[in-house]
Coordinates of C-alpha atoms in Angstrom, one line a residue:
M1 CA -18.0 -43.2 32.9
A2 CA -17.3 -41.6 36.3
R3 CA -14.3 -39.7 34.9
R4 CA -16.3 -37.8 32.3
P5 CA -18.0 -35.4 34.8
A6 CA -14.6 -34.9 36.6
A7 CA -13.0 -34.1 33.2
Q8 CA -15.7 -31.6 32.3
G9 CA -15.6 -29.8 35.6
P10 CA -12.3 -27.8 35.3
P11 CA -13.0 -26.0 31.9
P12 CA -16.0 -24.0 33.3
E13 CA -13.9 -22.9 36.3
R14 CA -11.0 -22.0 33.9
G15 CA -13.3 -20.0 31.7
H16 CA -14.9 -18.4 34.7
H17 CA -11.5 -17.5 36.0
Q18 CA -10.5 -16.0 32.6
A19 CA -13.7 -14.0 32.5
R20 CA -13.1 -12.8 36.0
R21 CA -9.4 -12.0 35.0
H22 CA -10.3 -10.0 31.8
S23 CA -13.4 -8.2 33.0
P24 CA -11.5 -5.5 34.9
R25 CA -9.5 -4.7 31.8
Q26 CA -12.7 -4.3 29.8
E27 CA -14.2 -2.1 32.4
E28 CA -11.1 0.0 32.6
S29 CA -10.8 0.5 28.9
G30 CA -14.4 1.6 28.5
G31 CA -14.4 4.4 31.2
G32 CA -12.4 7.6 31.9
I33 CA -11.4 10.6 29.9
P34 CA -9.8 10.0 26.5
D35 CA -6.1 10.8 26.3
G36 CA -6.6 13.0 23.3
L37 CA -9.2 15.1 25.0
L38 CA -7.0 15.4 28.1
L39 CA -3.9 16.4 26.1
G40 CA -6.0 18.9 24.1
L41 CA -7.3 20.5 27.3
I42 CA -3.8 20.8 28.7
G43 CA -2.5 22.3 25.5
F44 CA -5.4 24.8 25.4
L45 CA -4.7 26.0 29.0
F46 CA -1.0 26.3 28.3
A47 CA -1.6 28.3 25.1
A48 CA -4.1 30.6 26.9
T49 CA -1.6 31.1 29.7
L50 CA 1.2 31.9 27.3
L51 CA -0.9 34.3 25.3
A52 CA -2.1 36.2 28.4
W53 CA 1.4 36.5 29.8
T54 CA 2.9 37.8 26.5
A55 CA 0.0 40.1 25.8
T56 CA 0.3 41.7 29.3
G57 CA 4.0 42.2 29.0
L58 CA 3.9 43.5 25.4
A59 CA 1.1 45.9 26.3
G60 CA 3.1 47.3 29.1
L61 CA 6.2 47.5 26.9
F62 CA 4.4 49.3 24.2
T63 CA 2.8 51.8 26.6
H64 CA 5.6 52.5 29.1
G65 CA 8.7 51.2 27.3
S66 CA 9.5 48.4 29.8
W67 CA 8.2 45.1 30.8
P68 CA 6.0 45.4 33.9
D69 CA 7.3 44.1 37.2
N70 CA 6.2 40.8 38.6
V71 CA 4.5 39.8 35.3
T72 CA 5.8 36.3 35.2
F73 CA 4.6 33.1 33.6
T74 CA 4.0 31.4 36.9
R75 CA 1.6 34.1 38.1
T76 CA -0.4 34.1 34.8
P77 CA -2.9 31.3 35.8
L78 CA -4.2 33.4 38.7
A79 CA -4.4 36.4 36.5
L80 CA -6.4 34.4 34.0
R81 CA -8.9 33.5 36.7
E82 CA -9.4 37.1 37.6
L83 CA -9.7 38.2 34.0
A84 CA -12.4 35.6 33.5
T85 CA -14.6 37.4 36.1
A86 CA -13.5 41.0 35.4
P87 CA -12.0 41.4 31.9
Q88 CA -11.5 45.1 32.3
D89 CA -9.7 45.1 35.6
L90 CA -6.0 44.4 34.8
P91 CA -4.7 45.7 38.2
A92 CA -6.9 43.2 40.0
A93 CA -5.5 40.4 37.8
W94 CA -1.9 41.4 38.6
P95 CA -2.0 42.6 42.3
H96 CA 1.8 42.4 42.7
T97 CA 2.4 44.8 39.7
P98 CA 2.1 48.6 40.1
P99 CA -1.0 49.8 38.2
S100 CA 1.1 52.6 36.6
Q101 CA 3.2 49.9 34.7
L102 CA 0.1 48.2 33.2
S103 CA -1.6 49.3 30.0
G104 CA -5.3 49.7 29.3
F105 CA -7.5 46.7 28.9
G106 CA -8.2 47.6 25.2
L107 CA -4.5 47.2 24.1
F108 CA -4.2 44.0 26.2
W109 CA -7.2 42.3 24.6
G110 CA -6.2 43.5 21.2
L111 CA -2.8 41.9 21.5
F112 CA -4.3 38.8 23.0
I113 CA -6.8 38.3 20.2
G114 CA -4.1 39.1 17.6
E115 CA -1.8 36.5 19.1
L116 CA -4.6 34.0 19.2
M117 CA -5.4 34.5 15.5
V118 CA -1.7 34.0 14.6
L119 CA -1.6 30.9 16.6
V120 CA -4.7 29.5 15.0
V121 CA -3.3 30.2 11.5
L122 CA 0.0 28.5 12.3
T123 CA -1.8 25.5 13.8
V124 CA -3.9 25.1 10.7
F125 CA -0.9 25.4 8.5
V126 CA 1.1 22.8 10.5
L127 CA -1.8 20.4 10.5
G128 CA -2.3 20.8 6.7
S129 CA 1.4 20.3 6.0
V130 CA 1.5 17.1 8.2
A131 CA -1.6 15.7 6.5
R132 CA -0.2 16.5 3.1
W133 CA 3.1 14.8 4.0
R134 CA 1.3 11.7 5.2
L135 CA -0.8 11.6 2.1
V136 CA 2.3 11.8 -0.2
R137 CA 4.1 9.2 1.9
E138 CA 1.1 6.8 1.7
R139 CA 0.8 7.3 -2.0
R140 CA 4.5 6.6 -2.5
R141 CA 4.2 3.5 -0.4
E142 CA 1.3 2.3 -2.6
E143 CA 3.3 2.9 -5.7
R144 CA 6.2 0.8 -4.3
L145 CA 3.8 -2.0 -3.3
H146 CA 1.7 -2.1 -6.5
G147 CA 4.3 -0.9 -9.0
S148 CA 4.5 2.3 -10.9
Y149 CA 2.1 1.4 -13.7
G150 CA -0.9 0.2 -11.8
T151 CA -0.7 -3.5 -12.7
P152 CA -0.4 -5.2 -9.3
H153 CA -2.4 -8.3 -10.2
Q154 CA -0.7 -9.3 -13.4
P155 CA 0.5 -12.7 -12.0
E156 CA -3.2 -13.7 -11.8
H157 CA -3.2 -14.0 -15.6
S158 CA -1.2 -17.2 -15.3
H159 CA -4.1 -18.9 -13.6
V160 CA -6.7 -17.9 -16.1
P161 CA -6.1 -20.9 -18.5
E162 CA -6.9 -23.3 -15.7
S163 CA -10.4 -21.9 -15.3
P164 CA -12.2 -24.8 -17.1
H165 CA -10.9 -27.2 -14.5
A166 CA -12.1 -25.2 -11.6
S167 CA -15.7 -26.4 -11.8
H168 CA -14.5 -30.1 -11.3
Q169 CA -12.9 -29.4 -7.9
P170 CA -15.6 -29.1 -5.2
N171 CA -13.2 -28.2 -2.5
D172 CA -12.0 -25.1 -4.3
T173 CA -15.4 -23.8 -5.2
P174 CA -15.9 -21.5 -2.2
H175 CA -12.4 -20.1 -2.7
N176 CA -12.8 -19.4 -6.4
A177 CA -16.2 -17.9 -5.7
H178 CA -14.5 -15.1 -3.8
E179 CA -11.8 -14.6 -6.3
A180 CA -13.9 -14.6 -9.4
P181 CA -14.8 -10.9 -9.4
A182 CA -11.1 -10.0 -9.0
P183 CA -10.2 -10.2 -12.8
G184 CA -13.0 -7.7 -13.5
P185 CA -10.9 -4.5 -13.3
L186 CA -8.0 -6.3 -15.1
T187 CA -9.4 -5.3 -18.6
P188 CA -6.3 -4.7 -20.7
P189 CA -5.8 -1.5 -22.8
P190 CA -7.4 -1.2 -26.2
P191 CA -6.2 -3.6 -28.9
L192 CA -2.9 -2.3 -30.4
T193 CA -2.6 -2.2 -34.2
K194 CA 0.5 -4.2 -34.9
S195 CA 0.5 -3.5 -38.7
P196 CA -1.9 -1.8 -41.1
E197 CA -2.8 -5.1 -42.7
T198 CA -4.4 -6.4 -39.5
P199 CA -7.4 -4.1 -38.7
P200 CA -8.3 -3.8 -35.0
R201 CA -11.2 -5.9 -33.9
P202 CA -13.3 -5.7 -30.8
Q203 CA -12.6 -8.2 -28.1
P204 CA -14.7 -11.3 -28.7
R205 CA -17.5 -12.1 -26.2
S206 CA -18.0 -15.5 -24.8
H207 CA -20.2 -18.0 -26.6
P208 CA -23.7 -19.0 -25.2
A209 CA -22.3 -22.3 -24.1
E210 CA -19.6 -20.6 -22.1
Q211 CA -22.2 -18.2 -20.6
D212 CA -24.3 -21.2 -19.5
T213 CA -21.3 -22.8 -17.9
R214 CA -20.6 -19.6 -16.0
R215 CA -24.2 -19.5 -14.7
T216 CA -24.1 -23.1 -13.6
T217 CA -20.7 -22.9 -12.0
P218 CA -20.4 -19.5 -10.2
G219 CA -16.9 -20.3 -9.0
A220 CA -15.4 -20.4 -12.5
P221 CA -13.5 -17.2 -13.4
P222 CA -14.3 -15.4 -16.7
Q223 CA -12.7 -16.5 -19.9
P224 CA -9.3 -15.0 -20.7
P225 CA -9.1 -12.2 -23.4
P226 CA -7.4 -12.9 -26.7
P227 CA -3.6 -13.0 -26.5
A228 CA -3.2 -10.0 -28.9
A229 CA -5.0 -7.7 -26.4
L230 CA -2.5 -8.5 -23.7
L231 CA 0.4 -6.8 -25.7
L232 CA 1.4 -3.7 -23.8
P233 CA 3.3 -0.8 -25.4
S234 CA 7.1 -0.7 -24.9
P235 CA 8.9 2.6 -24.8
R236 CA 11.4 1.3 -27.4
T237 CA 8.8 -0.2 -29.8
P238 CA 7.0 2.0 -32.5
L239 CA 3.3 1.4 -32.2
L240 CA 0.3 2.6 -34.1
V241 CA -3.0 2.5 -32.2
Y242 CA -6.5 3.1 -33.6
A243 CA -9.1 3.6 -30.9
P244 CA -11.5 6.2 -29.4
A245 CA -10.3 8.6 -26.9
P246 CA -11.5 6.8 -23.7
D247 CA -9.8 3.6 -24.8
R248 CA -6.5 5.3 -25.7
R249 CA -6.0 6.9 -22.3
P250 CA -4.6 3.8 -20.5
T251 CA -2.2 3.1 -23.3
V252 CA -1.0 6.7 -23.3
V253 CA -0.5 6.9 -19.5
Q254 CA 1.3 3.6 -19.4
A255 CA 3.6 4.6 -22.3
V256 CA 4.5 7.9 -20.6
R257 CA 5.3 6.2 -17.3
E258 CA 7.4 3.5 -19.0
A259 CA 9.5 5.9 -20.9
E260 CA 13.1 5.5 -19.6
G261 CA 14.6 8.7 -20.9
P262 CA 13.2 12.0 -22.2
A263 CA 9.7 12.0 -23.6
L264 CA 7.6 14.2 -25.9
V265 CA 3.9 13.8 -25.1
V266 CA 1.3 15.3 -27.6
T267 CA -2.3 14.9 -26.3
S268 CA -5.7 16.5 -26.3
D269 CA -6.5 15.0 -22.9
P270 CA -5.3 17.1 -19.9
T271 CA -5.9 14.2 -17.6
V272 CA -2.9 12.5 -19.2
W273 CA -0.7 15.3 -17.9
A274 CA -2.4 15.2 -14.5
E275 CA -1.9 11.4 -14.0
T276 CA 1.7 11.2 -15.2
K277 CA 3.4 14.5 -14.2
D278 CA 4.3 13.4 -10.7
A279 CA 5.9 10.2 -11.9
R280 CA 7.8 12.0 -14.6
A281 CA 9.0 14.7 -12.3
K282 CA 11.1 12.1 -10.4
L283 CA 13.1 11.5 -13.6
G284 CA 13.7 15.1 -14.8
P285 CA 12.1 18.5 -15.4
V286 CA 8.5 18.6 -16.6
L287 CA 7.5 21.3 -19.2
V288 CA 4.0 22.1 -20.4
Y289 CA 3.2 23.9 -23.6
D290 CA -0.5 24.7 -23.3
P291 CA -1.5 27.8 -25.3
G292 CA -5.2 27.2 -24.8
H293 CA -4.9 26.9 -21.0
L294 CA -6.4 23.4 -20.8
C295 CA -4.2 22.2 -17.9
D296 CA -4.6 23.5 -14.4
T297 CA -1.1 24.9 -13.9
P298 CA 0.4 28.4 -14.0
A299 CA 3.8 27.1 -15.1
R300 CA 3.4 27.1 -18.9
L301 CA 6.1 27.1 -21.4
H302 CA 6.7 30.2 -23.6
W303 CA 8.2 29.5 -27.0
P304 CA 8.5 31.8 -30.0
P305 CA 8.2 30.0 -33.4
T306 CA 11.1 32.2 -34.6
A307 CA 13.5 30.4 -32.3
D308 CA 16.6 29.0 -34.1
C309 CA 15.4 30.3 -37.5
E310 CA 18.7 32.1 -38.0
H311 CA 19.6 28.9 -39.9
P312 CA 17.7 28.8 -43.3
D313 CA 17.2 25.0 -43.0
T314 CA 15.5 25.4 -39.6
A315 CA 13.4 28.2 -41.0
A316 CA 12.3 25.9 -43.9
V317 CA 11.3 23.1 -41.5
R318 CA 9.5 25.5 -39.2
A319 CA 7.5 27.0 -42.1
A320 CA 6.4 23.5 -43.2
A321 CA 5.3 22.6 -39.7
L322 CA 3.4 25.9 -39.2
L323 CA 1.5 25.5 -42.5
A324 CA 0.9 21.7 -42.1
P325 CA -2.5 22.1 -40.5
V326 CA -3.8 24.5 -43.2
R327 CA -1.9 23.3 -46.2
P328 CA -4.2 22.3 -49.1
Q329 CA -3.9 18.7 -50.2
A330 CA -5.1 19.0 -53.8
R331 CA -2.3 18.9 -56.5
I332 CA -3.7 21.9 -58.2
D333 CA -2.9 23.9 -55.1
A334 CA 0.6 22.7 -54.7
A335 CA 2.1 25.8 -56.2
V336 CA 0.2 28.1 -53.8
A337 CA 1.3 26.0 -50.9
D338 CA 4.9 26.1 -51.9
T339 CA 4.7 29.9 -52.3
A340 CA 3.2 30.3 -48.9
Q341 CA 6.0 28.1 -47.4
T342 CA 8.6 30.2 -49.2
L343 CA 7.2 33.4 -47.9
L344 CA 6.9 32.1 -44.4
Q345 CA 10.5 30.7 -44.4
C346 CA 11.9 34.1 -45.5
W347 CA 9.8 36.0 -42.9
L348 CA 10.9 33.7 -40.1
H349 CA 14.5 34.0 -41.1
A350 CA 14.3 37.8 -41.3
A351 CA 12.6 38.1 -38.0
A352 CA 15.1 35.8 -36.3
V353 CA 18.2 37.5 -37.6
D354 CA 16.9 41.0 -36.7
G355 CA 15.5 40.0 -33.3
R356 CA 11.9 40.7 -34.1
P357 CA 9.0 39.1 -32.2
F358 CA 6.8 36.5 -33.8
R359 CA 3.9 38.9 -34.0
Q360 CA 5.9 40.8 -36.6
V361 CA 5.8 37.8 -38.9
A362 CA 2.0 37.9 -38.6
R363 CA 2.0 41.6 -39.6
W364 CA 4.1 40.8 -42.7
A365 CA 1.7 38.0 -43.5
S366 CA -1.2 40.4 -43.4
G367 CA 0.4 42.6 -46.0
S368 CA 1.7 45.5 -44.0
S369 CA 5.3 46.5 -44.7
A370 CA 5.7 43.7 -47.3
H371 CA 9.1 44.9 -48.5
E372 CA 10.6 45.4 -45.1
P373 CA 11.7 41.8 -44.8
V374 CA 13.3 42.0 -48.3
R375 CA 15.4 45.0 -47.1
L376 CA 16.4 43.1 -43.9
L377 CA 17.5 40.1 -45.8
R378 CA 19.6 42.2 -48.1
T379 CA 21.3 44.5 -45.6
H380 CA 21.5 42.4 -42.4
P381 CA 25.0 40.8 -42.0
K382 CA 23.6 37.6 -40.5
A383 CA 21.0 37.0 -43.2
A384 CA 21.6 34.0 -45.5
S385 CA 22.4 34.8 -49.1
G386 CA 19.8 34.2 -51.7
L387 CA 16.7 34.5 -49.5
A388 CA 16.2 38.2 -50.4
G389 CA 15.9 37.4 -54.1
L390 CA 13.7 34.4 -53.4
L391 CA 11.3 36.5 -51.3
E392 CA 11.2 39.3 -53.8
S393 CA 10.4 36.9 -56.6
A394 CA 7.6 35.3 -54.6
L395 CA 6.1 38.7 -53.9
T396 CA 6.2 40.0 -57.4
A397 CA 6.1 37.1 -59.8
Y398 CA 2.5 35.9 -59.6
P399 CA 0.2 38.4 -57.8
E400 CA -2.8 36.1 -57.6
R401 CA -0.8 33.2 -56.3
R402 CA 0.9 35.6 -53.8
E403 CA -2.5 36.8 -52.5
V404 CA -3.8 33.3 -51.9
A405 CA -0.5 32.3 -50.2
Q406 CA -0.7 35.3 -47.9
E407 CA -4.3 34.4 -47.0
L408 CA -3.0 30.9 -46.2
N409 CA -0.4 32.3 -43.8
V410 CA -3.0 34.7 -42.3
R411 CA -5.3 31.7 -41.6
A412 CA -2.4 29.8 -39.9
F413 CA -1.8 32.8 -37.6
S414 CA -5.5 33.5 -36.8
A415 CA -5.2 32.2 -33.3
L416 CA -2.8 35.1 -32.4
S417 CA -5.9 37.2 -31.7
S418 CA -6.2 35.4 -28.4
V419 CA -4.2 36.9 -25.5
H420 CA -3.2 33.5 -24.1
I421 CA -1.8 32.3 -27.5
R422 CA 0.1 35.6 -28.0
E423 CA 1.6 35.2 -24.5
A424 CA 2.7 31.7 -25.3
C425 CA 4.6 32.9 -28.4
T426 CA 6.5 35.5 -26.3
A427 CA 10.2 34.8 -25.9
N428 CA 11.4 33.9 -22.4
R429 CA 15.1 33.2 -21.7
S430 CA 14.5 30.7 -18.9
D431 CA 12.0 28.8 -20.9
S432 CA 14.3 28.7 -23.9
A433 CA 17.1 27.3 -21.8
A434 CA 14.8 24.7 -20.2
L435 CA 13.5 23.6 -23.6
A436 CA 17.0 23.2 -24.9
S437 CA 18.2 21.1 -22.0
F438 CA 15.2 19.0 -21.1
A439 CA 16.3 16.1 -23.4
R440 CA 19.7 15.9 -21.8
E441 CA 18.2 16.0 -18.3
G442 CA 15.7 13.2 -19.0
G443 CA 12.7 15.6 -18.8
T444 CA 9.2 15.5 -20.3
L445 CA 7.5 18.0 -22.6
Y446 CA 3.7 17.9 -22.7
V447 CA 2.2 19.6 -25.8
V448 CA -1.5 20.0 -24.9
G449 CA -4.1 21.4 -27.4
E450 CA -7.7 21.3 -28.3
P451 CA -8.6 18.6 -30.9
I452 CA -9.6 20.1 -34.2
E453 CA -11.0 17.9 -36.9
D454 CA -11.1 20.5 -39.7
P455 CA -8.1 22.8 -39.2
R456 CA -8.1 24.2 -42.7
T457 CA -11.0 26.5 -41.8
R458 CA -10.3 27.1 -38.1
P459 CA -6.8 25.9 -37.1
G460 CA -6.7 27.5 -33.7
A461 CA -3.3 26.9 -31.9
M462 CA -2.6 23.7 -34.0
P463 CA 0.1 25.4 -36.1
L464 CA 2.0 26.4 -33.0
L465 CA 1.7 23.0 -31.4
T466 CA 2.8 21.3 -34.6
A467 CA 5.8 23.7 -34.9
L468 CA 7.0 23.0 -31.4
A469 CA 6.6 19.2 -31.7
S470 CA 8.5 19.3 -35.0
H471 CA 11.2 21.5 -33.4
V472 CA 11.7 18.9 -30.6
V473 CA 11.9 16.1 -33.1
E474 CA 14.5 17.9 -35.2
H475 CA 16.4 18.7 -32.0
G476 CA 16.5 15.0 -31.2
R477 CA 17.7 14.1 -34.6
R478 CA 20.5 16.6 -34.4
M479 CA 21.5 15.2 -31.0
A480 CA 21.5 11.7 -32.4
A481 CA 23.6 12.8 -35.4
R482 CA 26.2 14.2 -33.1
S483 CA 26.5 11.0 -31.0
S484 CA 29.1 8.4 -31.7
D485 CA 26.6 5.6 -32.6
G486 CA 24.2 7.8 -34.4
R487 CA 21.3 7.4 -32.0
L488 CA 20.0 8.8 -28.7
D489 CA 20.8 6.8 -25.6
P490 CA 18.6 6.8 -23.7
P491 CA 16.0 7.2 -26.4
M492 CA 13.5 10.1 -26.6
T493 CA 10.1 8.5 -26.5
L494 CA 7.4 10.2 -28.6
V495 CA 3.9 9.6 -27.3
L496 CA 1.6 11.2 -29.9
D497 CA -2.0 10.9 -28.7
D498 CA -4.7 12.2 -31.0
V499 CA -1.8 13.6 -33.1
A500 CA -3.9 14.1 -36.2
A501 CA -6.3 16.5 -34.4
V502 CA -3.7 18.2 -32.2
A503 CA -0.3 18.5 -34.0
P504 CA -0.1 16.7 -37.3
L505 CA 3.6 16.3 -37.6
P506 CA 4.9 16.2 -41.2
Q507 CA 7.6 13.8 -40.0
L508 CA 5.2 11.2 -38.5
P509 CA 5.4 8.6 -41.4
A510 CA 9.2 8.7 -41.3
L511 CA 9.3 8.5 -37.5
L512 CA 7.1 5.4 -37.5
A513 CA 9.4 3.8 -40.1
K514 CA 12.9 4.9 -39.1
G515 CA 12.5 6.7 -35.8
E516 CA 13.7 3.8 -33.6
D517 CA 17.0 3.6 -35.6
V518 CA 18.0 7.1 -34.3
G519 CA 16.6 6.7 -30.8
L520 CA 13.2 8.3 -31.4
P521 CA 10.7 5.4 -30.8
T522 CA 7.2 6.7 -31.7
I523 CA 3.8 5.6 -30.3
A524 CA 1.1 7.2 -32.4
L525 CA -2.6 7.0 -31.4
L526 CA -5.3 8.0 -33.8
R527 CA -9.1 7.7 -34.0
S528 CA -9.2 5.7 -37.2
R529 CA -7.2 4.9 -40.3
E530 CA -9.3 7.3 -42.3
Q531 CA -8.2 10.1 -40.1
G532 CA -4.5 9.3 -40.7
L533 CA -5.1 9.0 -44.4
A534 CA -6.9 12.3 -44.7
R535 CA -4.1 14.1 -42.7
W536 CA -1.0 12.6 -44.3
Q537 CA -2.3 11.4 -47.7
Q538 CA -0.8 8.0 -47.2
H539 CA -1.3 4.9 -45.1
L540 CA 0.7 4.9 -41.9
H541 CA 2.8 1.9 -41.2
A542 CA 4.4 0.6 -38.1
P543 CA 6.8 -2.4 -37.6
T544 CA 5.2 -5.7 -37.0
L545 CA 5.5 -7.0 -33.5
A546 CA 6.7 -10.4 -32.5
P547 CA 3.8 -12.3 -30.9
G548 CA 3.7 -11.8 -27.2
S549 CA 7.0 -10.0 -27.0
G550 CA 6.2 -6.3 -27.7
H551 CA 9.4 -6.0 -29.9
P552 CA 9.6 -5.7 -33.7
L553 CA 10.4 -8.8 -35.7

C-alpha cells in the first residue's frame, strides 16, 4: 500500500519534464517571419536592383552609345534608395558617374517599367508551366495507382456475396458500417445485350424483405447486382448494346480505352473524345473528323469523299455509303435508288481521275454540266472502261427516274451549303497521309457528328460521316486480306456509339457477324432494337457470350 504513491510520483514529473522540453519548440514554431515571405522579399529586392542597374546602363547606352562609368550592380542599392526619394534626379542617385553619361529620367523609367512587365510575364508563364506539369504528373500517378479504366475497387466485388453473414458478427458491425457506402459508385455499365433473343432488362431492385433487413442492420452492404450486368466489353468481342445515351457512355469510354491496337470511334457525344483522347494519344496518333465542329479542338481532319475513287469498286462502295442515310427503303423505290447510286459512282470516278474537288460532284448532281462527266469518262486515259456508257444510259433512259435520282443525290449533299462542312471535304495532303497510316501506327480516328433520327428529310453531315467510316472499314479489310493469316494483328476495334443516328454503316450486319474473323471486332451501341430494324431493315445479331467470360462461345 505504501508503494502505490511512490510509483505514481514519477509519471507527473516525467510528463512535466516532457512538457517543459517541448514547450520551447512550440513557441519557436509559432513565431517569427515565414520562410516563404522572407524569400519572396529577398527575391523582390534582388529583382528591383537588377532592373534598376540594367535600366540605367541601357538608357546611357541608347543615349550616348556607351555604358556609363561606375554604374555597377554593387552600387545599385544606394541608387535605389535615392530614386525612392527623388525619382527624377538620376545624377544624385549615381554620384560617382558623370551626369553627361546618364540619360533623362523618362527613358530610364520607361526601360525600368518595360523590363518589369517582361519579368512579370515570364514569371506567370513559368508558374503556369510548373503548375500544369505538376497536374499532369499527379494525374498520371493516379492512373498508375487506380488503373487506366477507372475500376480501382473491383476486388471488393468478391466480398459482396458474404453480405448476408455480416449482420451476425457484432464485432465487425462498426467496420462494415463505414464500408457500406463504398459500393455505391461501383454501379456497372448498362446491361449488355448478348444476343437478340435475350432482351435487356432493368436491374432488379431488392425485395421488401431485403430492404427491411438493410434498415435493421445498417452495417450490411447492398445486395450484389445480377451477374449478367457485370460483363464488361472486351476489345476482341463483338457486342450489341441497347441503352439510352447516358447509360452508353461508360461502356463506350471503357471500350475505347481497352482497345489494344487501332480504333475507329463513331459517336454523337463529344465527351467521349474528351475523356479518351489523352489515353489513346499514348498509343498512337489521334485524328478527329468533326465537320459540325462539336469538339473543342482546332485539329480536325480534312477528307474528300472522292479519295481513292480512281478504282471503280471503291467508287461503288463510296456511293452506297454516301446514299445510305437518304436511300429509300420501299421496294418500289429500289430502281430509283440504284439509279442514284450508279450516277454517283460514275461522278465520283470521273472527279477522281480528273482531279476535281468534291464540290464538282455536287454541281453535277444539281444538273449543271450533266454531260461533262460522260466526256471525261470517255476521253480520260485513267477512266475505267464501261462507266461512260453506264452513266449515259442512266441519264437518258428514264427521264423521270433520273430526275428523282438526282434529287436524291442533291439531298445527300445538302450539307455542303455550310462553310465548315465544305472545308472538311477539302483535300489536304498531310491529313490524307495521316489517315492512310493511322491504322499501322496504332492510332485512333474519332468520327463525331450530330445525331439525326430522320436523315431522309435532313441528312446533315451524316452521308460524309458514313462514307468516311465505311472507307476506314474497307481499308481495314484490304489490310487484312494482304496479311499472311487473313486478319489484322493487332485488330482494329470499331466502337460505334449511336451509329444508327450518326453514320449508319451498310456493312454493320456483316461486321457484327464476321468482323472478328478478319480482325475488325465491332461494338455497336444503339438506342433500341426498333432503331436498328428501321435503319438496316433486319434484326442485328451479335455472337452469344460465354457466361462471365466476355468471349464468344
